[in-house]
Short mmCIF file of C-alpha atoms in Angstrom, two decimals:
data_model
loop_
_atom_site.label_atom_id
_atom_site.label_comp_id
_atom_site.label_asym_id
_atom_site.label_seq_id
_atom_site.Cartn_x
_atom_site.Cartn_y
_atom_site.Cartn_z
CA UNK A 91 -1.36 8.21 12.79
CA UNK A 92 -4.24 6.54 10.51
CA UNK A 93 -6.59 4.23 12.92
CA UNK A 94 -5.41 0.68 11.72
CA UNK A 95 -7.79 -0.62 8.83
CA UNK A 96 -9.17 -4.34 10.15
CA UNK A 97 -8.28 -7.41 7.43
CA UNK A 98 -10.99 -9.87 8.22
CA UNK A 99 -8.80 -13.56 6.26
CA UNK A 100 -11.56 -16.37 4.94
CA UNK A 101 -10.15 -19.30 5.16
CA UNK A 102 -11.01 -23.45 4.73
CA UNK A 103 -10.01 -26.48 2.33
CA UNK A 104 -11.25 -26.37 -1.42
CA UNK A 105 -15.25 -26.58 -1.55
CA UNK A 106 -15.91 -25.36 1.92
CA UNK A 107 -18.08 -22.43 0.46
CA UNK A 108 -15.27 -19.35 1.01
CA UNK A 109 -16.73 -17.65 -2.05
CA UNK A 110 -20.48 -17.65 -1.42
CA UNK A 111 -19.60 -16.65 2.16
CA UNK A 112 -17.94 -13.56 0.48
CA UNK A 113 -20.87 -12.92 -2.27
CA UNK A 114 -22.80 -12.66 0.62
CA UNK A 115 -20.65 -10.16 2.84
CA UNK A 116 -20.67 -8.16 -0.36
CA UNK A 117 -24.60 -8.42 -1.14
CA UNK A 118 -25.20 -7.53 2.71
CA UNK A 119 -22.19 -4.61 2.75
CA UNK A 120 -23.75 -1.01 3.91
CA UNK A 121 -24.07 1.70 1.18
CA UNK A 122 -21.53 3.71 3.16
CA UNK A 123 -19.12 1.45 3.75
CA UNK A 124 -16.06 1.15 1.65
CA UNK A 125 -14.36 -2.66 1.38
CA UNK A 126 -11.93 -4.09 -0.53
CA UNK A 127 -11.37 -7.46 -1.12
CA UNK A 128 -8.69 -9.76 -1.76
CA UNK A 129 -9.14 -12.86 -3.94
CA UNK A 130 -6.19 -15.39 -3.48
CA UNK A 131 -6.74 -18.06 -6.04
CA UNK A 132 -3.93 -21.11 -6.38
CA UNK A 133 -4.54 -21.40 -10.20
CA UNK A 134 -3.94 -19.42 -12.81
CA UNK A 135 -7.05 -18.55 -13.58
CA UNK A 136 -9.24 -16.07 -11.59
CA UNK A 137 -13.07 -17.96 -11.14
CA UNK A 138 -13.61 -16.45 -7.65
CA UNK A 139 -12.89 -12.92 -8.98
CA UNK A 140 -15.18 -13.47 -11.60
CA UNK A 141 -17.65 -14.74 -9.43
CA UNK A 142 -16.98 -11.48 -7.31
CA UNK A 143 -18.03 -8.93 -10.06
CA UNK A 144 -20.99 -6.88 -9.99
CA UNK A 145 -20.62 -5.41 -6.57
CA UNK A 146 -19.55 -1.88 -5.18
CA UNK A 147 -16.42 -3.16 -3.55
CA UNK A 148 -12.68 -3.16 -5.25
CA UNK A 149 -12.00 -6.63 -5.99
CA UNK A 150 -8.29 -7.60 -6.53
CA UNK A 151 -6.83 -11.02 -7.37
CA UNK A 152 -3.35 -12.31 -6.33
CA UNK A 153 -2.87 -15.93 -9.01
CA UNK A 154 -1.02 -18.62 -9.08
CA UNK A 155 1.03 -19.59 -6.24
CA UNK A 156 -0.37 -18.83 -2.05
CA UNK A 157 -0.15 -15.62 -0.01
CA UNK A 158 1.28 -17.64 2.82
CA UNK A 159 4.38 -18.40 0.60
CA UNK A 160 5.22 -17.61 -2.84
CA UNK A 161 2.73 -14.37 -3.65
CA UNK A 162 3.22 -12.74 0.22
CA UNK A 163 5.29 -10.00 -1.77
CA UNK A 164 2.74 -9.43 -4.07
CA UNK A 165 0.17 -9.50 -0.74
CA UNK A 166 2.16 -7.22 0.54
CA UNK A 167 2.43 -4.47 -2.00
CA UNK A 168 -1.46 -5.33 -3.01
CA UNK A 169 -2.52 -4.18 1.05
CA UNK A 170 -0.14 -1.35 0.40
CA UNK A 171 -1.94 -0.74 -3.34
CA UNK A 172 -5.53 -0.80 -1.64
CA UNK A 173 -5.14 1.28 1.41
CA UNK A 174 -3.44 4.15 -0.50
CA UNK A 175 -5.02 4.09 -3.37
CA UNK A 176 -8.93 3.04 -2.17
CA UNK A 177 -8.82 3.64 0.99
CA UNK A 178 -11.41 1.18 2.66
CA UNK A 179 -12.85 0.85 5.60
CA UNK A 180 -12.31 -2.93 5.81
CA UNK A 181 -10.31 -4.98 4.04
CA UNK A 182 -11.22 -9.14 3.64
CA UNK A 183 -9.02 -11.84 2.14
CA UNK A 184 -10.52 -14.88 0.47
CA UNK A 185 -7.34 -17.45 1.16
CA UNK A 186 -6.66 -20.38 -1.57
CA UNK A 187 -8.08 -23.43 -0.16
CA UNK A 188 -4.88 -24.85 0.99
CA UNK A 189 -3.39 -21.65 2.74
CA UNK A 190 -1.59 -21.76 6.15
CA UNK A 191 -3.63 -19.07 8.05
CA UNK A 192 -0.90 -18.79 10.40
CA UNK A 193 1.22 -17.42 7.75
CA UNK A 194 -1.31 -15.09 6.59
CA UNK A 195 -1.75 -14.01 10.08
CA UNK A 196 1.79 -13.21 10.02
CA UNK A 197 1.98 -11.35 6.32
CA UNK A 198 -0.83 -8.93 7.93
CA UNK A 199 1.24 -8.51 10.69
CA UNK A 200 4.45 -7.61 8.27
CA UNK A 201 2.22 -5.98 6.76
CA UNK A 202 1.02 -3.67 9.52
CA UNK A 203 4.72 -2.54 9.82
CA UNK A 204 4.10 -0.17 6.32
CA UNK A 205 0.22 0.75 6.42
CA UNK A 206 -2.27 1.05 8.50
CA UNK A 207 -3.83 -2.36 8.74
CA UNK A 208 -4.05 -5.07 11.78
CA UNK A 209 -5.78 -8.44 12.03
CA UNK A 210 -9.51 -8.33 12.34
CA UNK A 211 -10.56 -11.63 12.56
CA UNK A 212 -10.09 -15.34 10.80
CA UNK A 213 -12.59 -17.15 9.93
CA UNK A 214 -13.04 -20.82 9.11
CA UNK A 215 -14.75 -22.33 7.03
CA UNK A 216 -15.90 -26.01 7.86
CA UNK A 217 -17.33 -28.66 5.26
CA UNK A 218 -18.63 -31.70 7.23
CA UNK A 219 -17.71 -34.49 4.51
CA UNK A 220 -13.58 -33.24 3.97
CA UNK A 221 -13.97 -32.71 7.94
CA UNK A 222 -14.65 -36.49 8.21
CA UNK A 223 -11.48 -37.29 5.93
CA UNK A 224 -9.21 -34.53 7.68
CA UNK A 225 -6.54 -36.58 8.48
CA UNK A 226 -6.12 -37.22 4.74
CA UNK A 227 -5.04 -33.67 4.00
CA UNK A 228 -2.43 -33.42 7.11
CA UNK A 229 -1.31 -30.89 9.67
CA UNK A 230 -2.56 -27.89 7.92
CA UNK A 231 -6.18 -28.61 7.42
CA UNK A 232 -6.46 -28.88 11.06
CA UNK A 233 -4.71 -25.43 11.17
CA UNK A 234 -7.01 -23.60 9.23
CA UNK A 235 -9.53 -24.17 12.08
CA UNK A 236 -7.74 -23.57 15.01
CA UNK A 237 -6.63 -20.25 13.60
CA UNK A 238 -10.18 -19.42 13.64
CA UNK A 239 -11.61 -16.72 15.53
CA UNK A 240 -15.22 -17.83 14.04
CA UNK A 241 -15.54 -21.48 12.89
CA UNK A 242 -18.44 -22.01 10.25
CA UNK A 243 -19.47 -25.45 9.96
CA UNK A 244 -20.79 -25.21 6.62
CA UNK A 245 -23.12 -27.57 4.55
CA UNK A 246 -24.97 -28.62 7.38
CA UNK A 247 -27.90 -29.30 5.02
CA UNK A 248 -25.67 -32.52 3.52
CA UNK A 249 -25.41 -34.42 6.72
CA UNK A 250 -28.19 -35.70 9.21
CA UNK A 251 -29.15 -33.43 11.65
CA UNK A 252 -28.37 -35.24 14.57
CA UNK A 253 -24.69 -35.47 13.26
CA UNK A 254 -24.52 -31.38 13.47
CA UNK A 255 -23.79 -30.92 17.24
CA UNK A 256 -21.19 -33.59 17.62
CA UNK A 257 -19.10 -32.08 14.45
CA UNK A 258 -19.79 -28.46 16.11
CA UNK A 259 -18.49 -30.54 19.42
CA UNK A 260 -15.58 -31.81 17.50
CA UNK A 261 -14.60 -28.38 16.35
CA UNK A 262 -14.70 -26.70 19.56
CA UNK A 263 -12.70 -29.57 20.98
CA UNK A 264 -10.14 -28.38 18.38
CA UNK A 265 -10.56 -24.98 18.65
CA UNK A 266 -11.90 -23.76 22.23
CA UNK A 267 -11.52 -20.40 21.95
CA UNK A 268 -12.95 -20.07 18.49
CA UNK A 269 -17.23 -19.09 18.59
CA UNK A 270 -18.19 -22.01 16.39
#
């Protein structure tokens, strides 16, 4: 049996910086390490995958619709696509903006059923001005941050710095097991 291959799933709501997070997982990746990396992008137009050119690692895009819901097929056979045909060491997601990271959590899991892959870790990204208007985007905004294993509270350089620990507070408050 092939050791499972971790999926690592970057998640948070439009503008919380899920991209440069990723440019620099790739710029910091080890020479020896092989990683693929899946670009989920709600559009139909690829600008992340674009943006995620220029480095050693197979980039692949899924377009147009959510992982979580309408594209977990194509998900599916994409995992199945990379691990067969590339082979890599790690695999990590960038989610559309408005993905359910419980679902994805789950599509991994189908996922694991057919190839060697299991969950590695979620992680969250936080942008303190959306976080201040949360309850404007409902139920699943909140969701993308307790499904984190690792909450990033991102774009602490555009708020005061004595506002930082209370948001960090407010996050762990939502998420207490996460490492925020």
């Amino acid at each position: 049996m092939n050791q499972a291959i971790p999926v690592h799933l970057i998640c948070g709501f439009l503008g919380a910086g899920k991209t440069t997070l990723l440019r620099r997982i790739l710029a910091q990746q080890p020479a020896d390490e092989s990683l693929a990396v899946l670009v989920n992008e709600f559009g139909k137009l690829g600008v992340d995958g674009e943006l995620l050119s220029g480095f050693s690692s197979q980039v692949r895009e899924l377009r147009a619709g959510c992982i979580c819901c309408e594209l977990r097929l194509d998900f599916l056979r994409t995992l199945d696509e990379l691990v067969r045909g590339f082979a890599p060491q790690r695999i990590v997601v960038e989610a559309t903006g408005v993905a359910d990271p419980n679902e994805m959590i789950k599509a991994v899991g189908e996922a694991a059923r057919n190839v060697p892959v299991a969950l590695g870790s979620v992680i969250s990204l936080v942008e303190p001005e959306m976080f201040a208007r949360r309850e404007v985007f409902g139920p699943f905004y909140e969701n993308q941050i307790k499904a984190g294993d690792l909450v990033l509270l991102n774009k602490t350089d555009t708020i005061e710095p004595q506002e930082v620990e209370p948001l960090a507070a407010e996050l762990e408050a939502l998420n207490p097991g996460a490492v925020v």
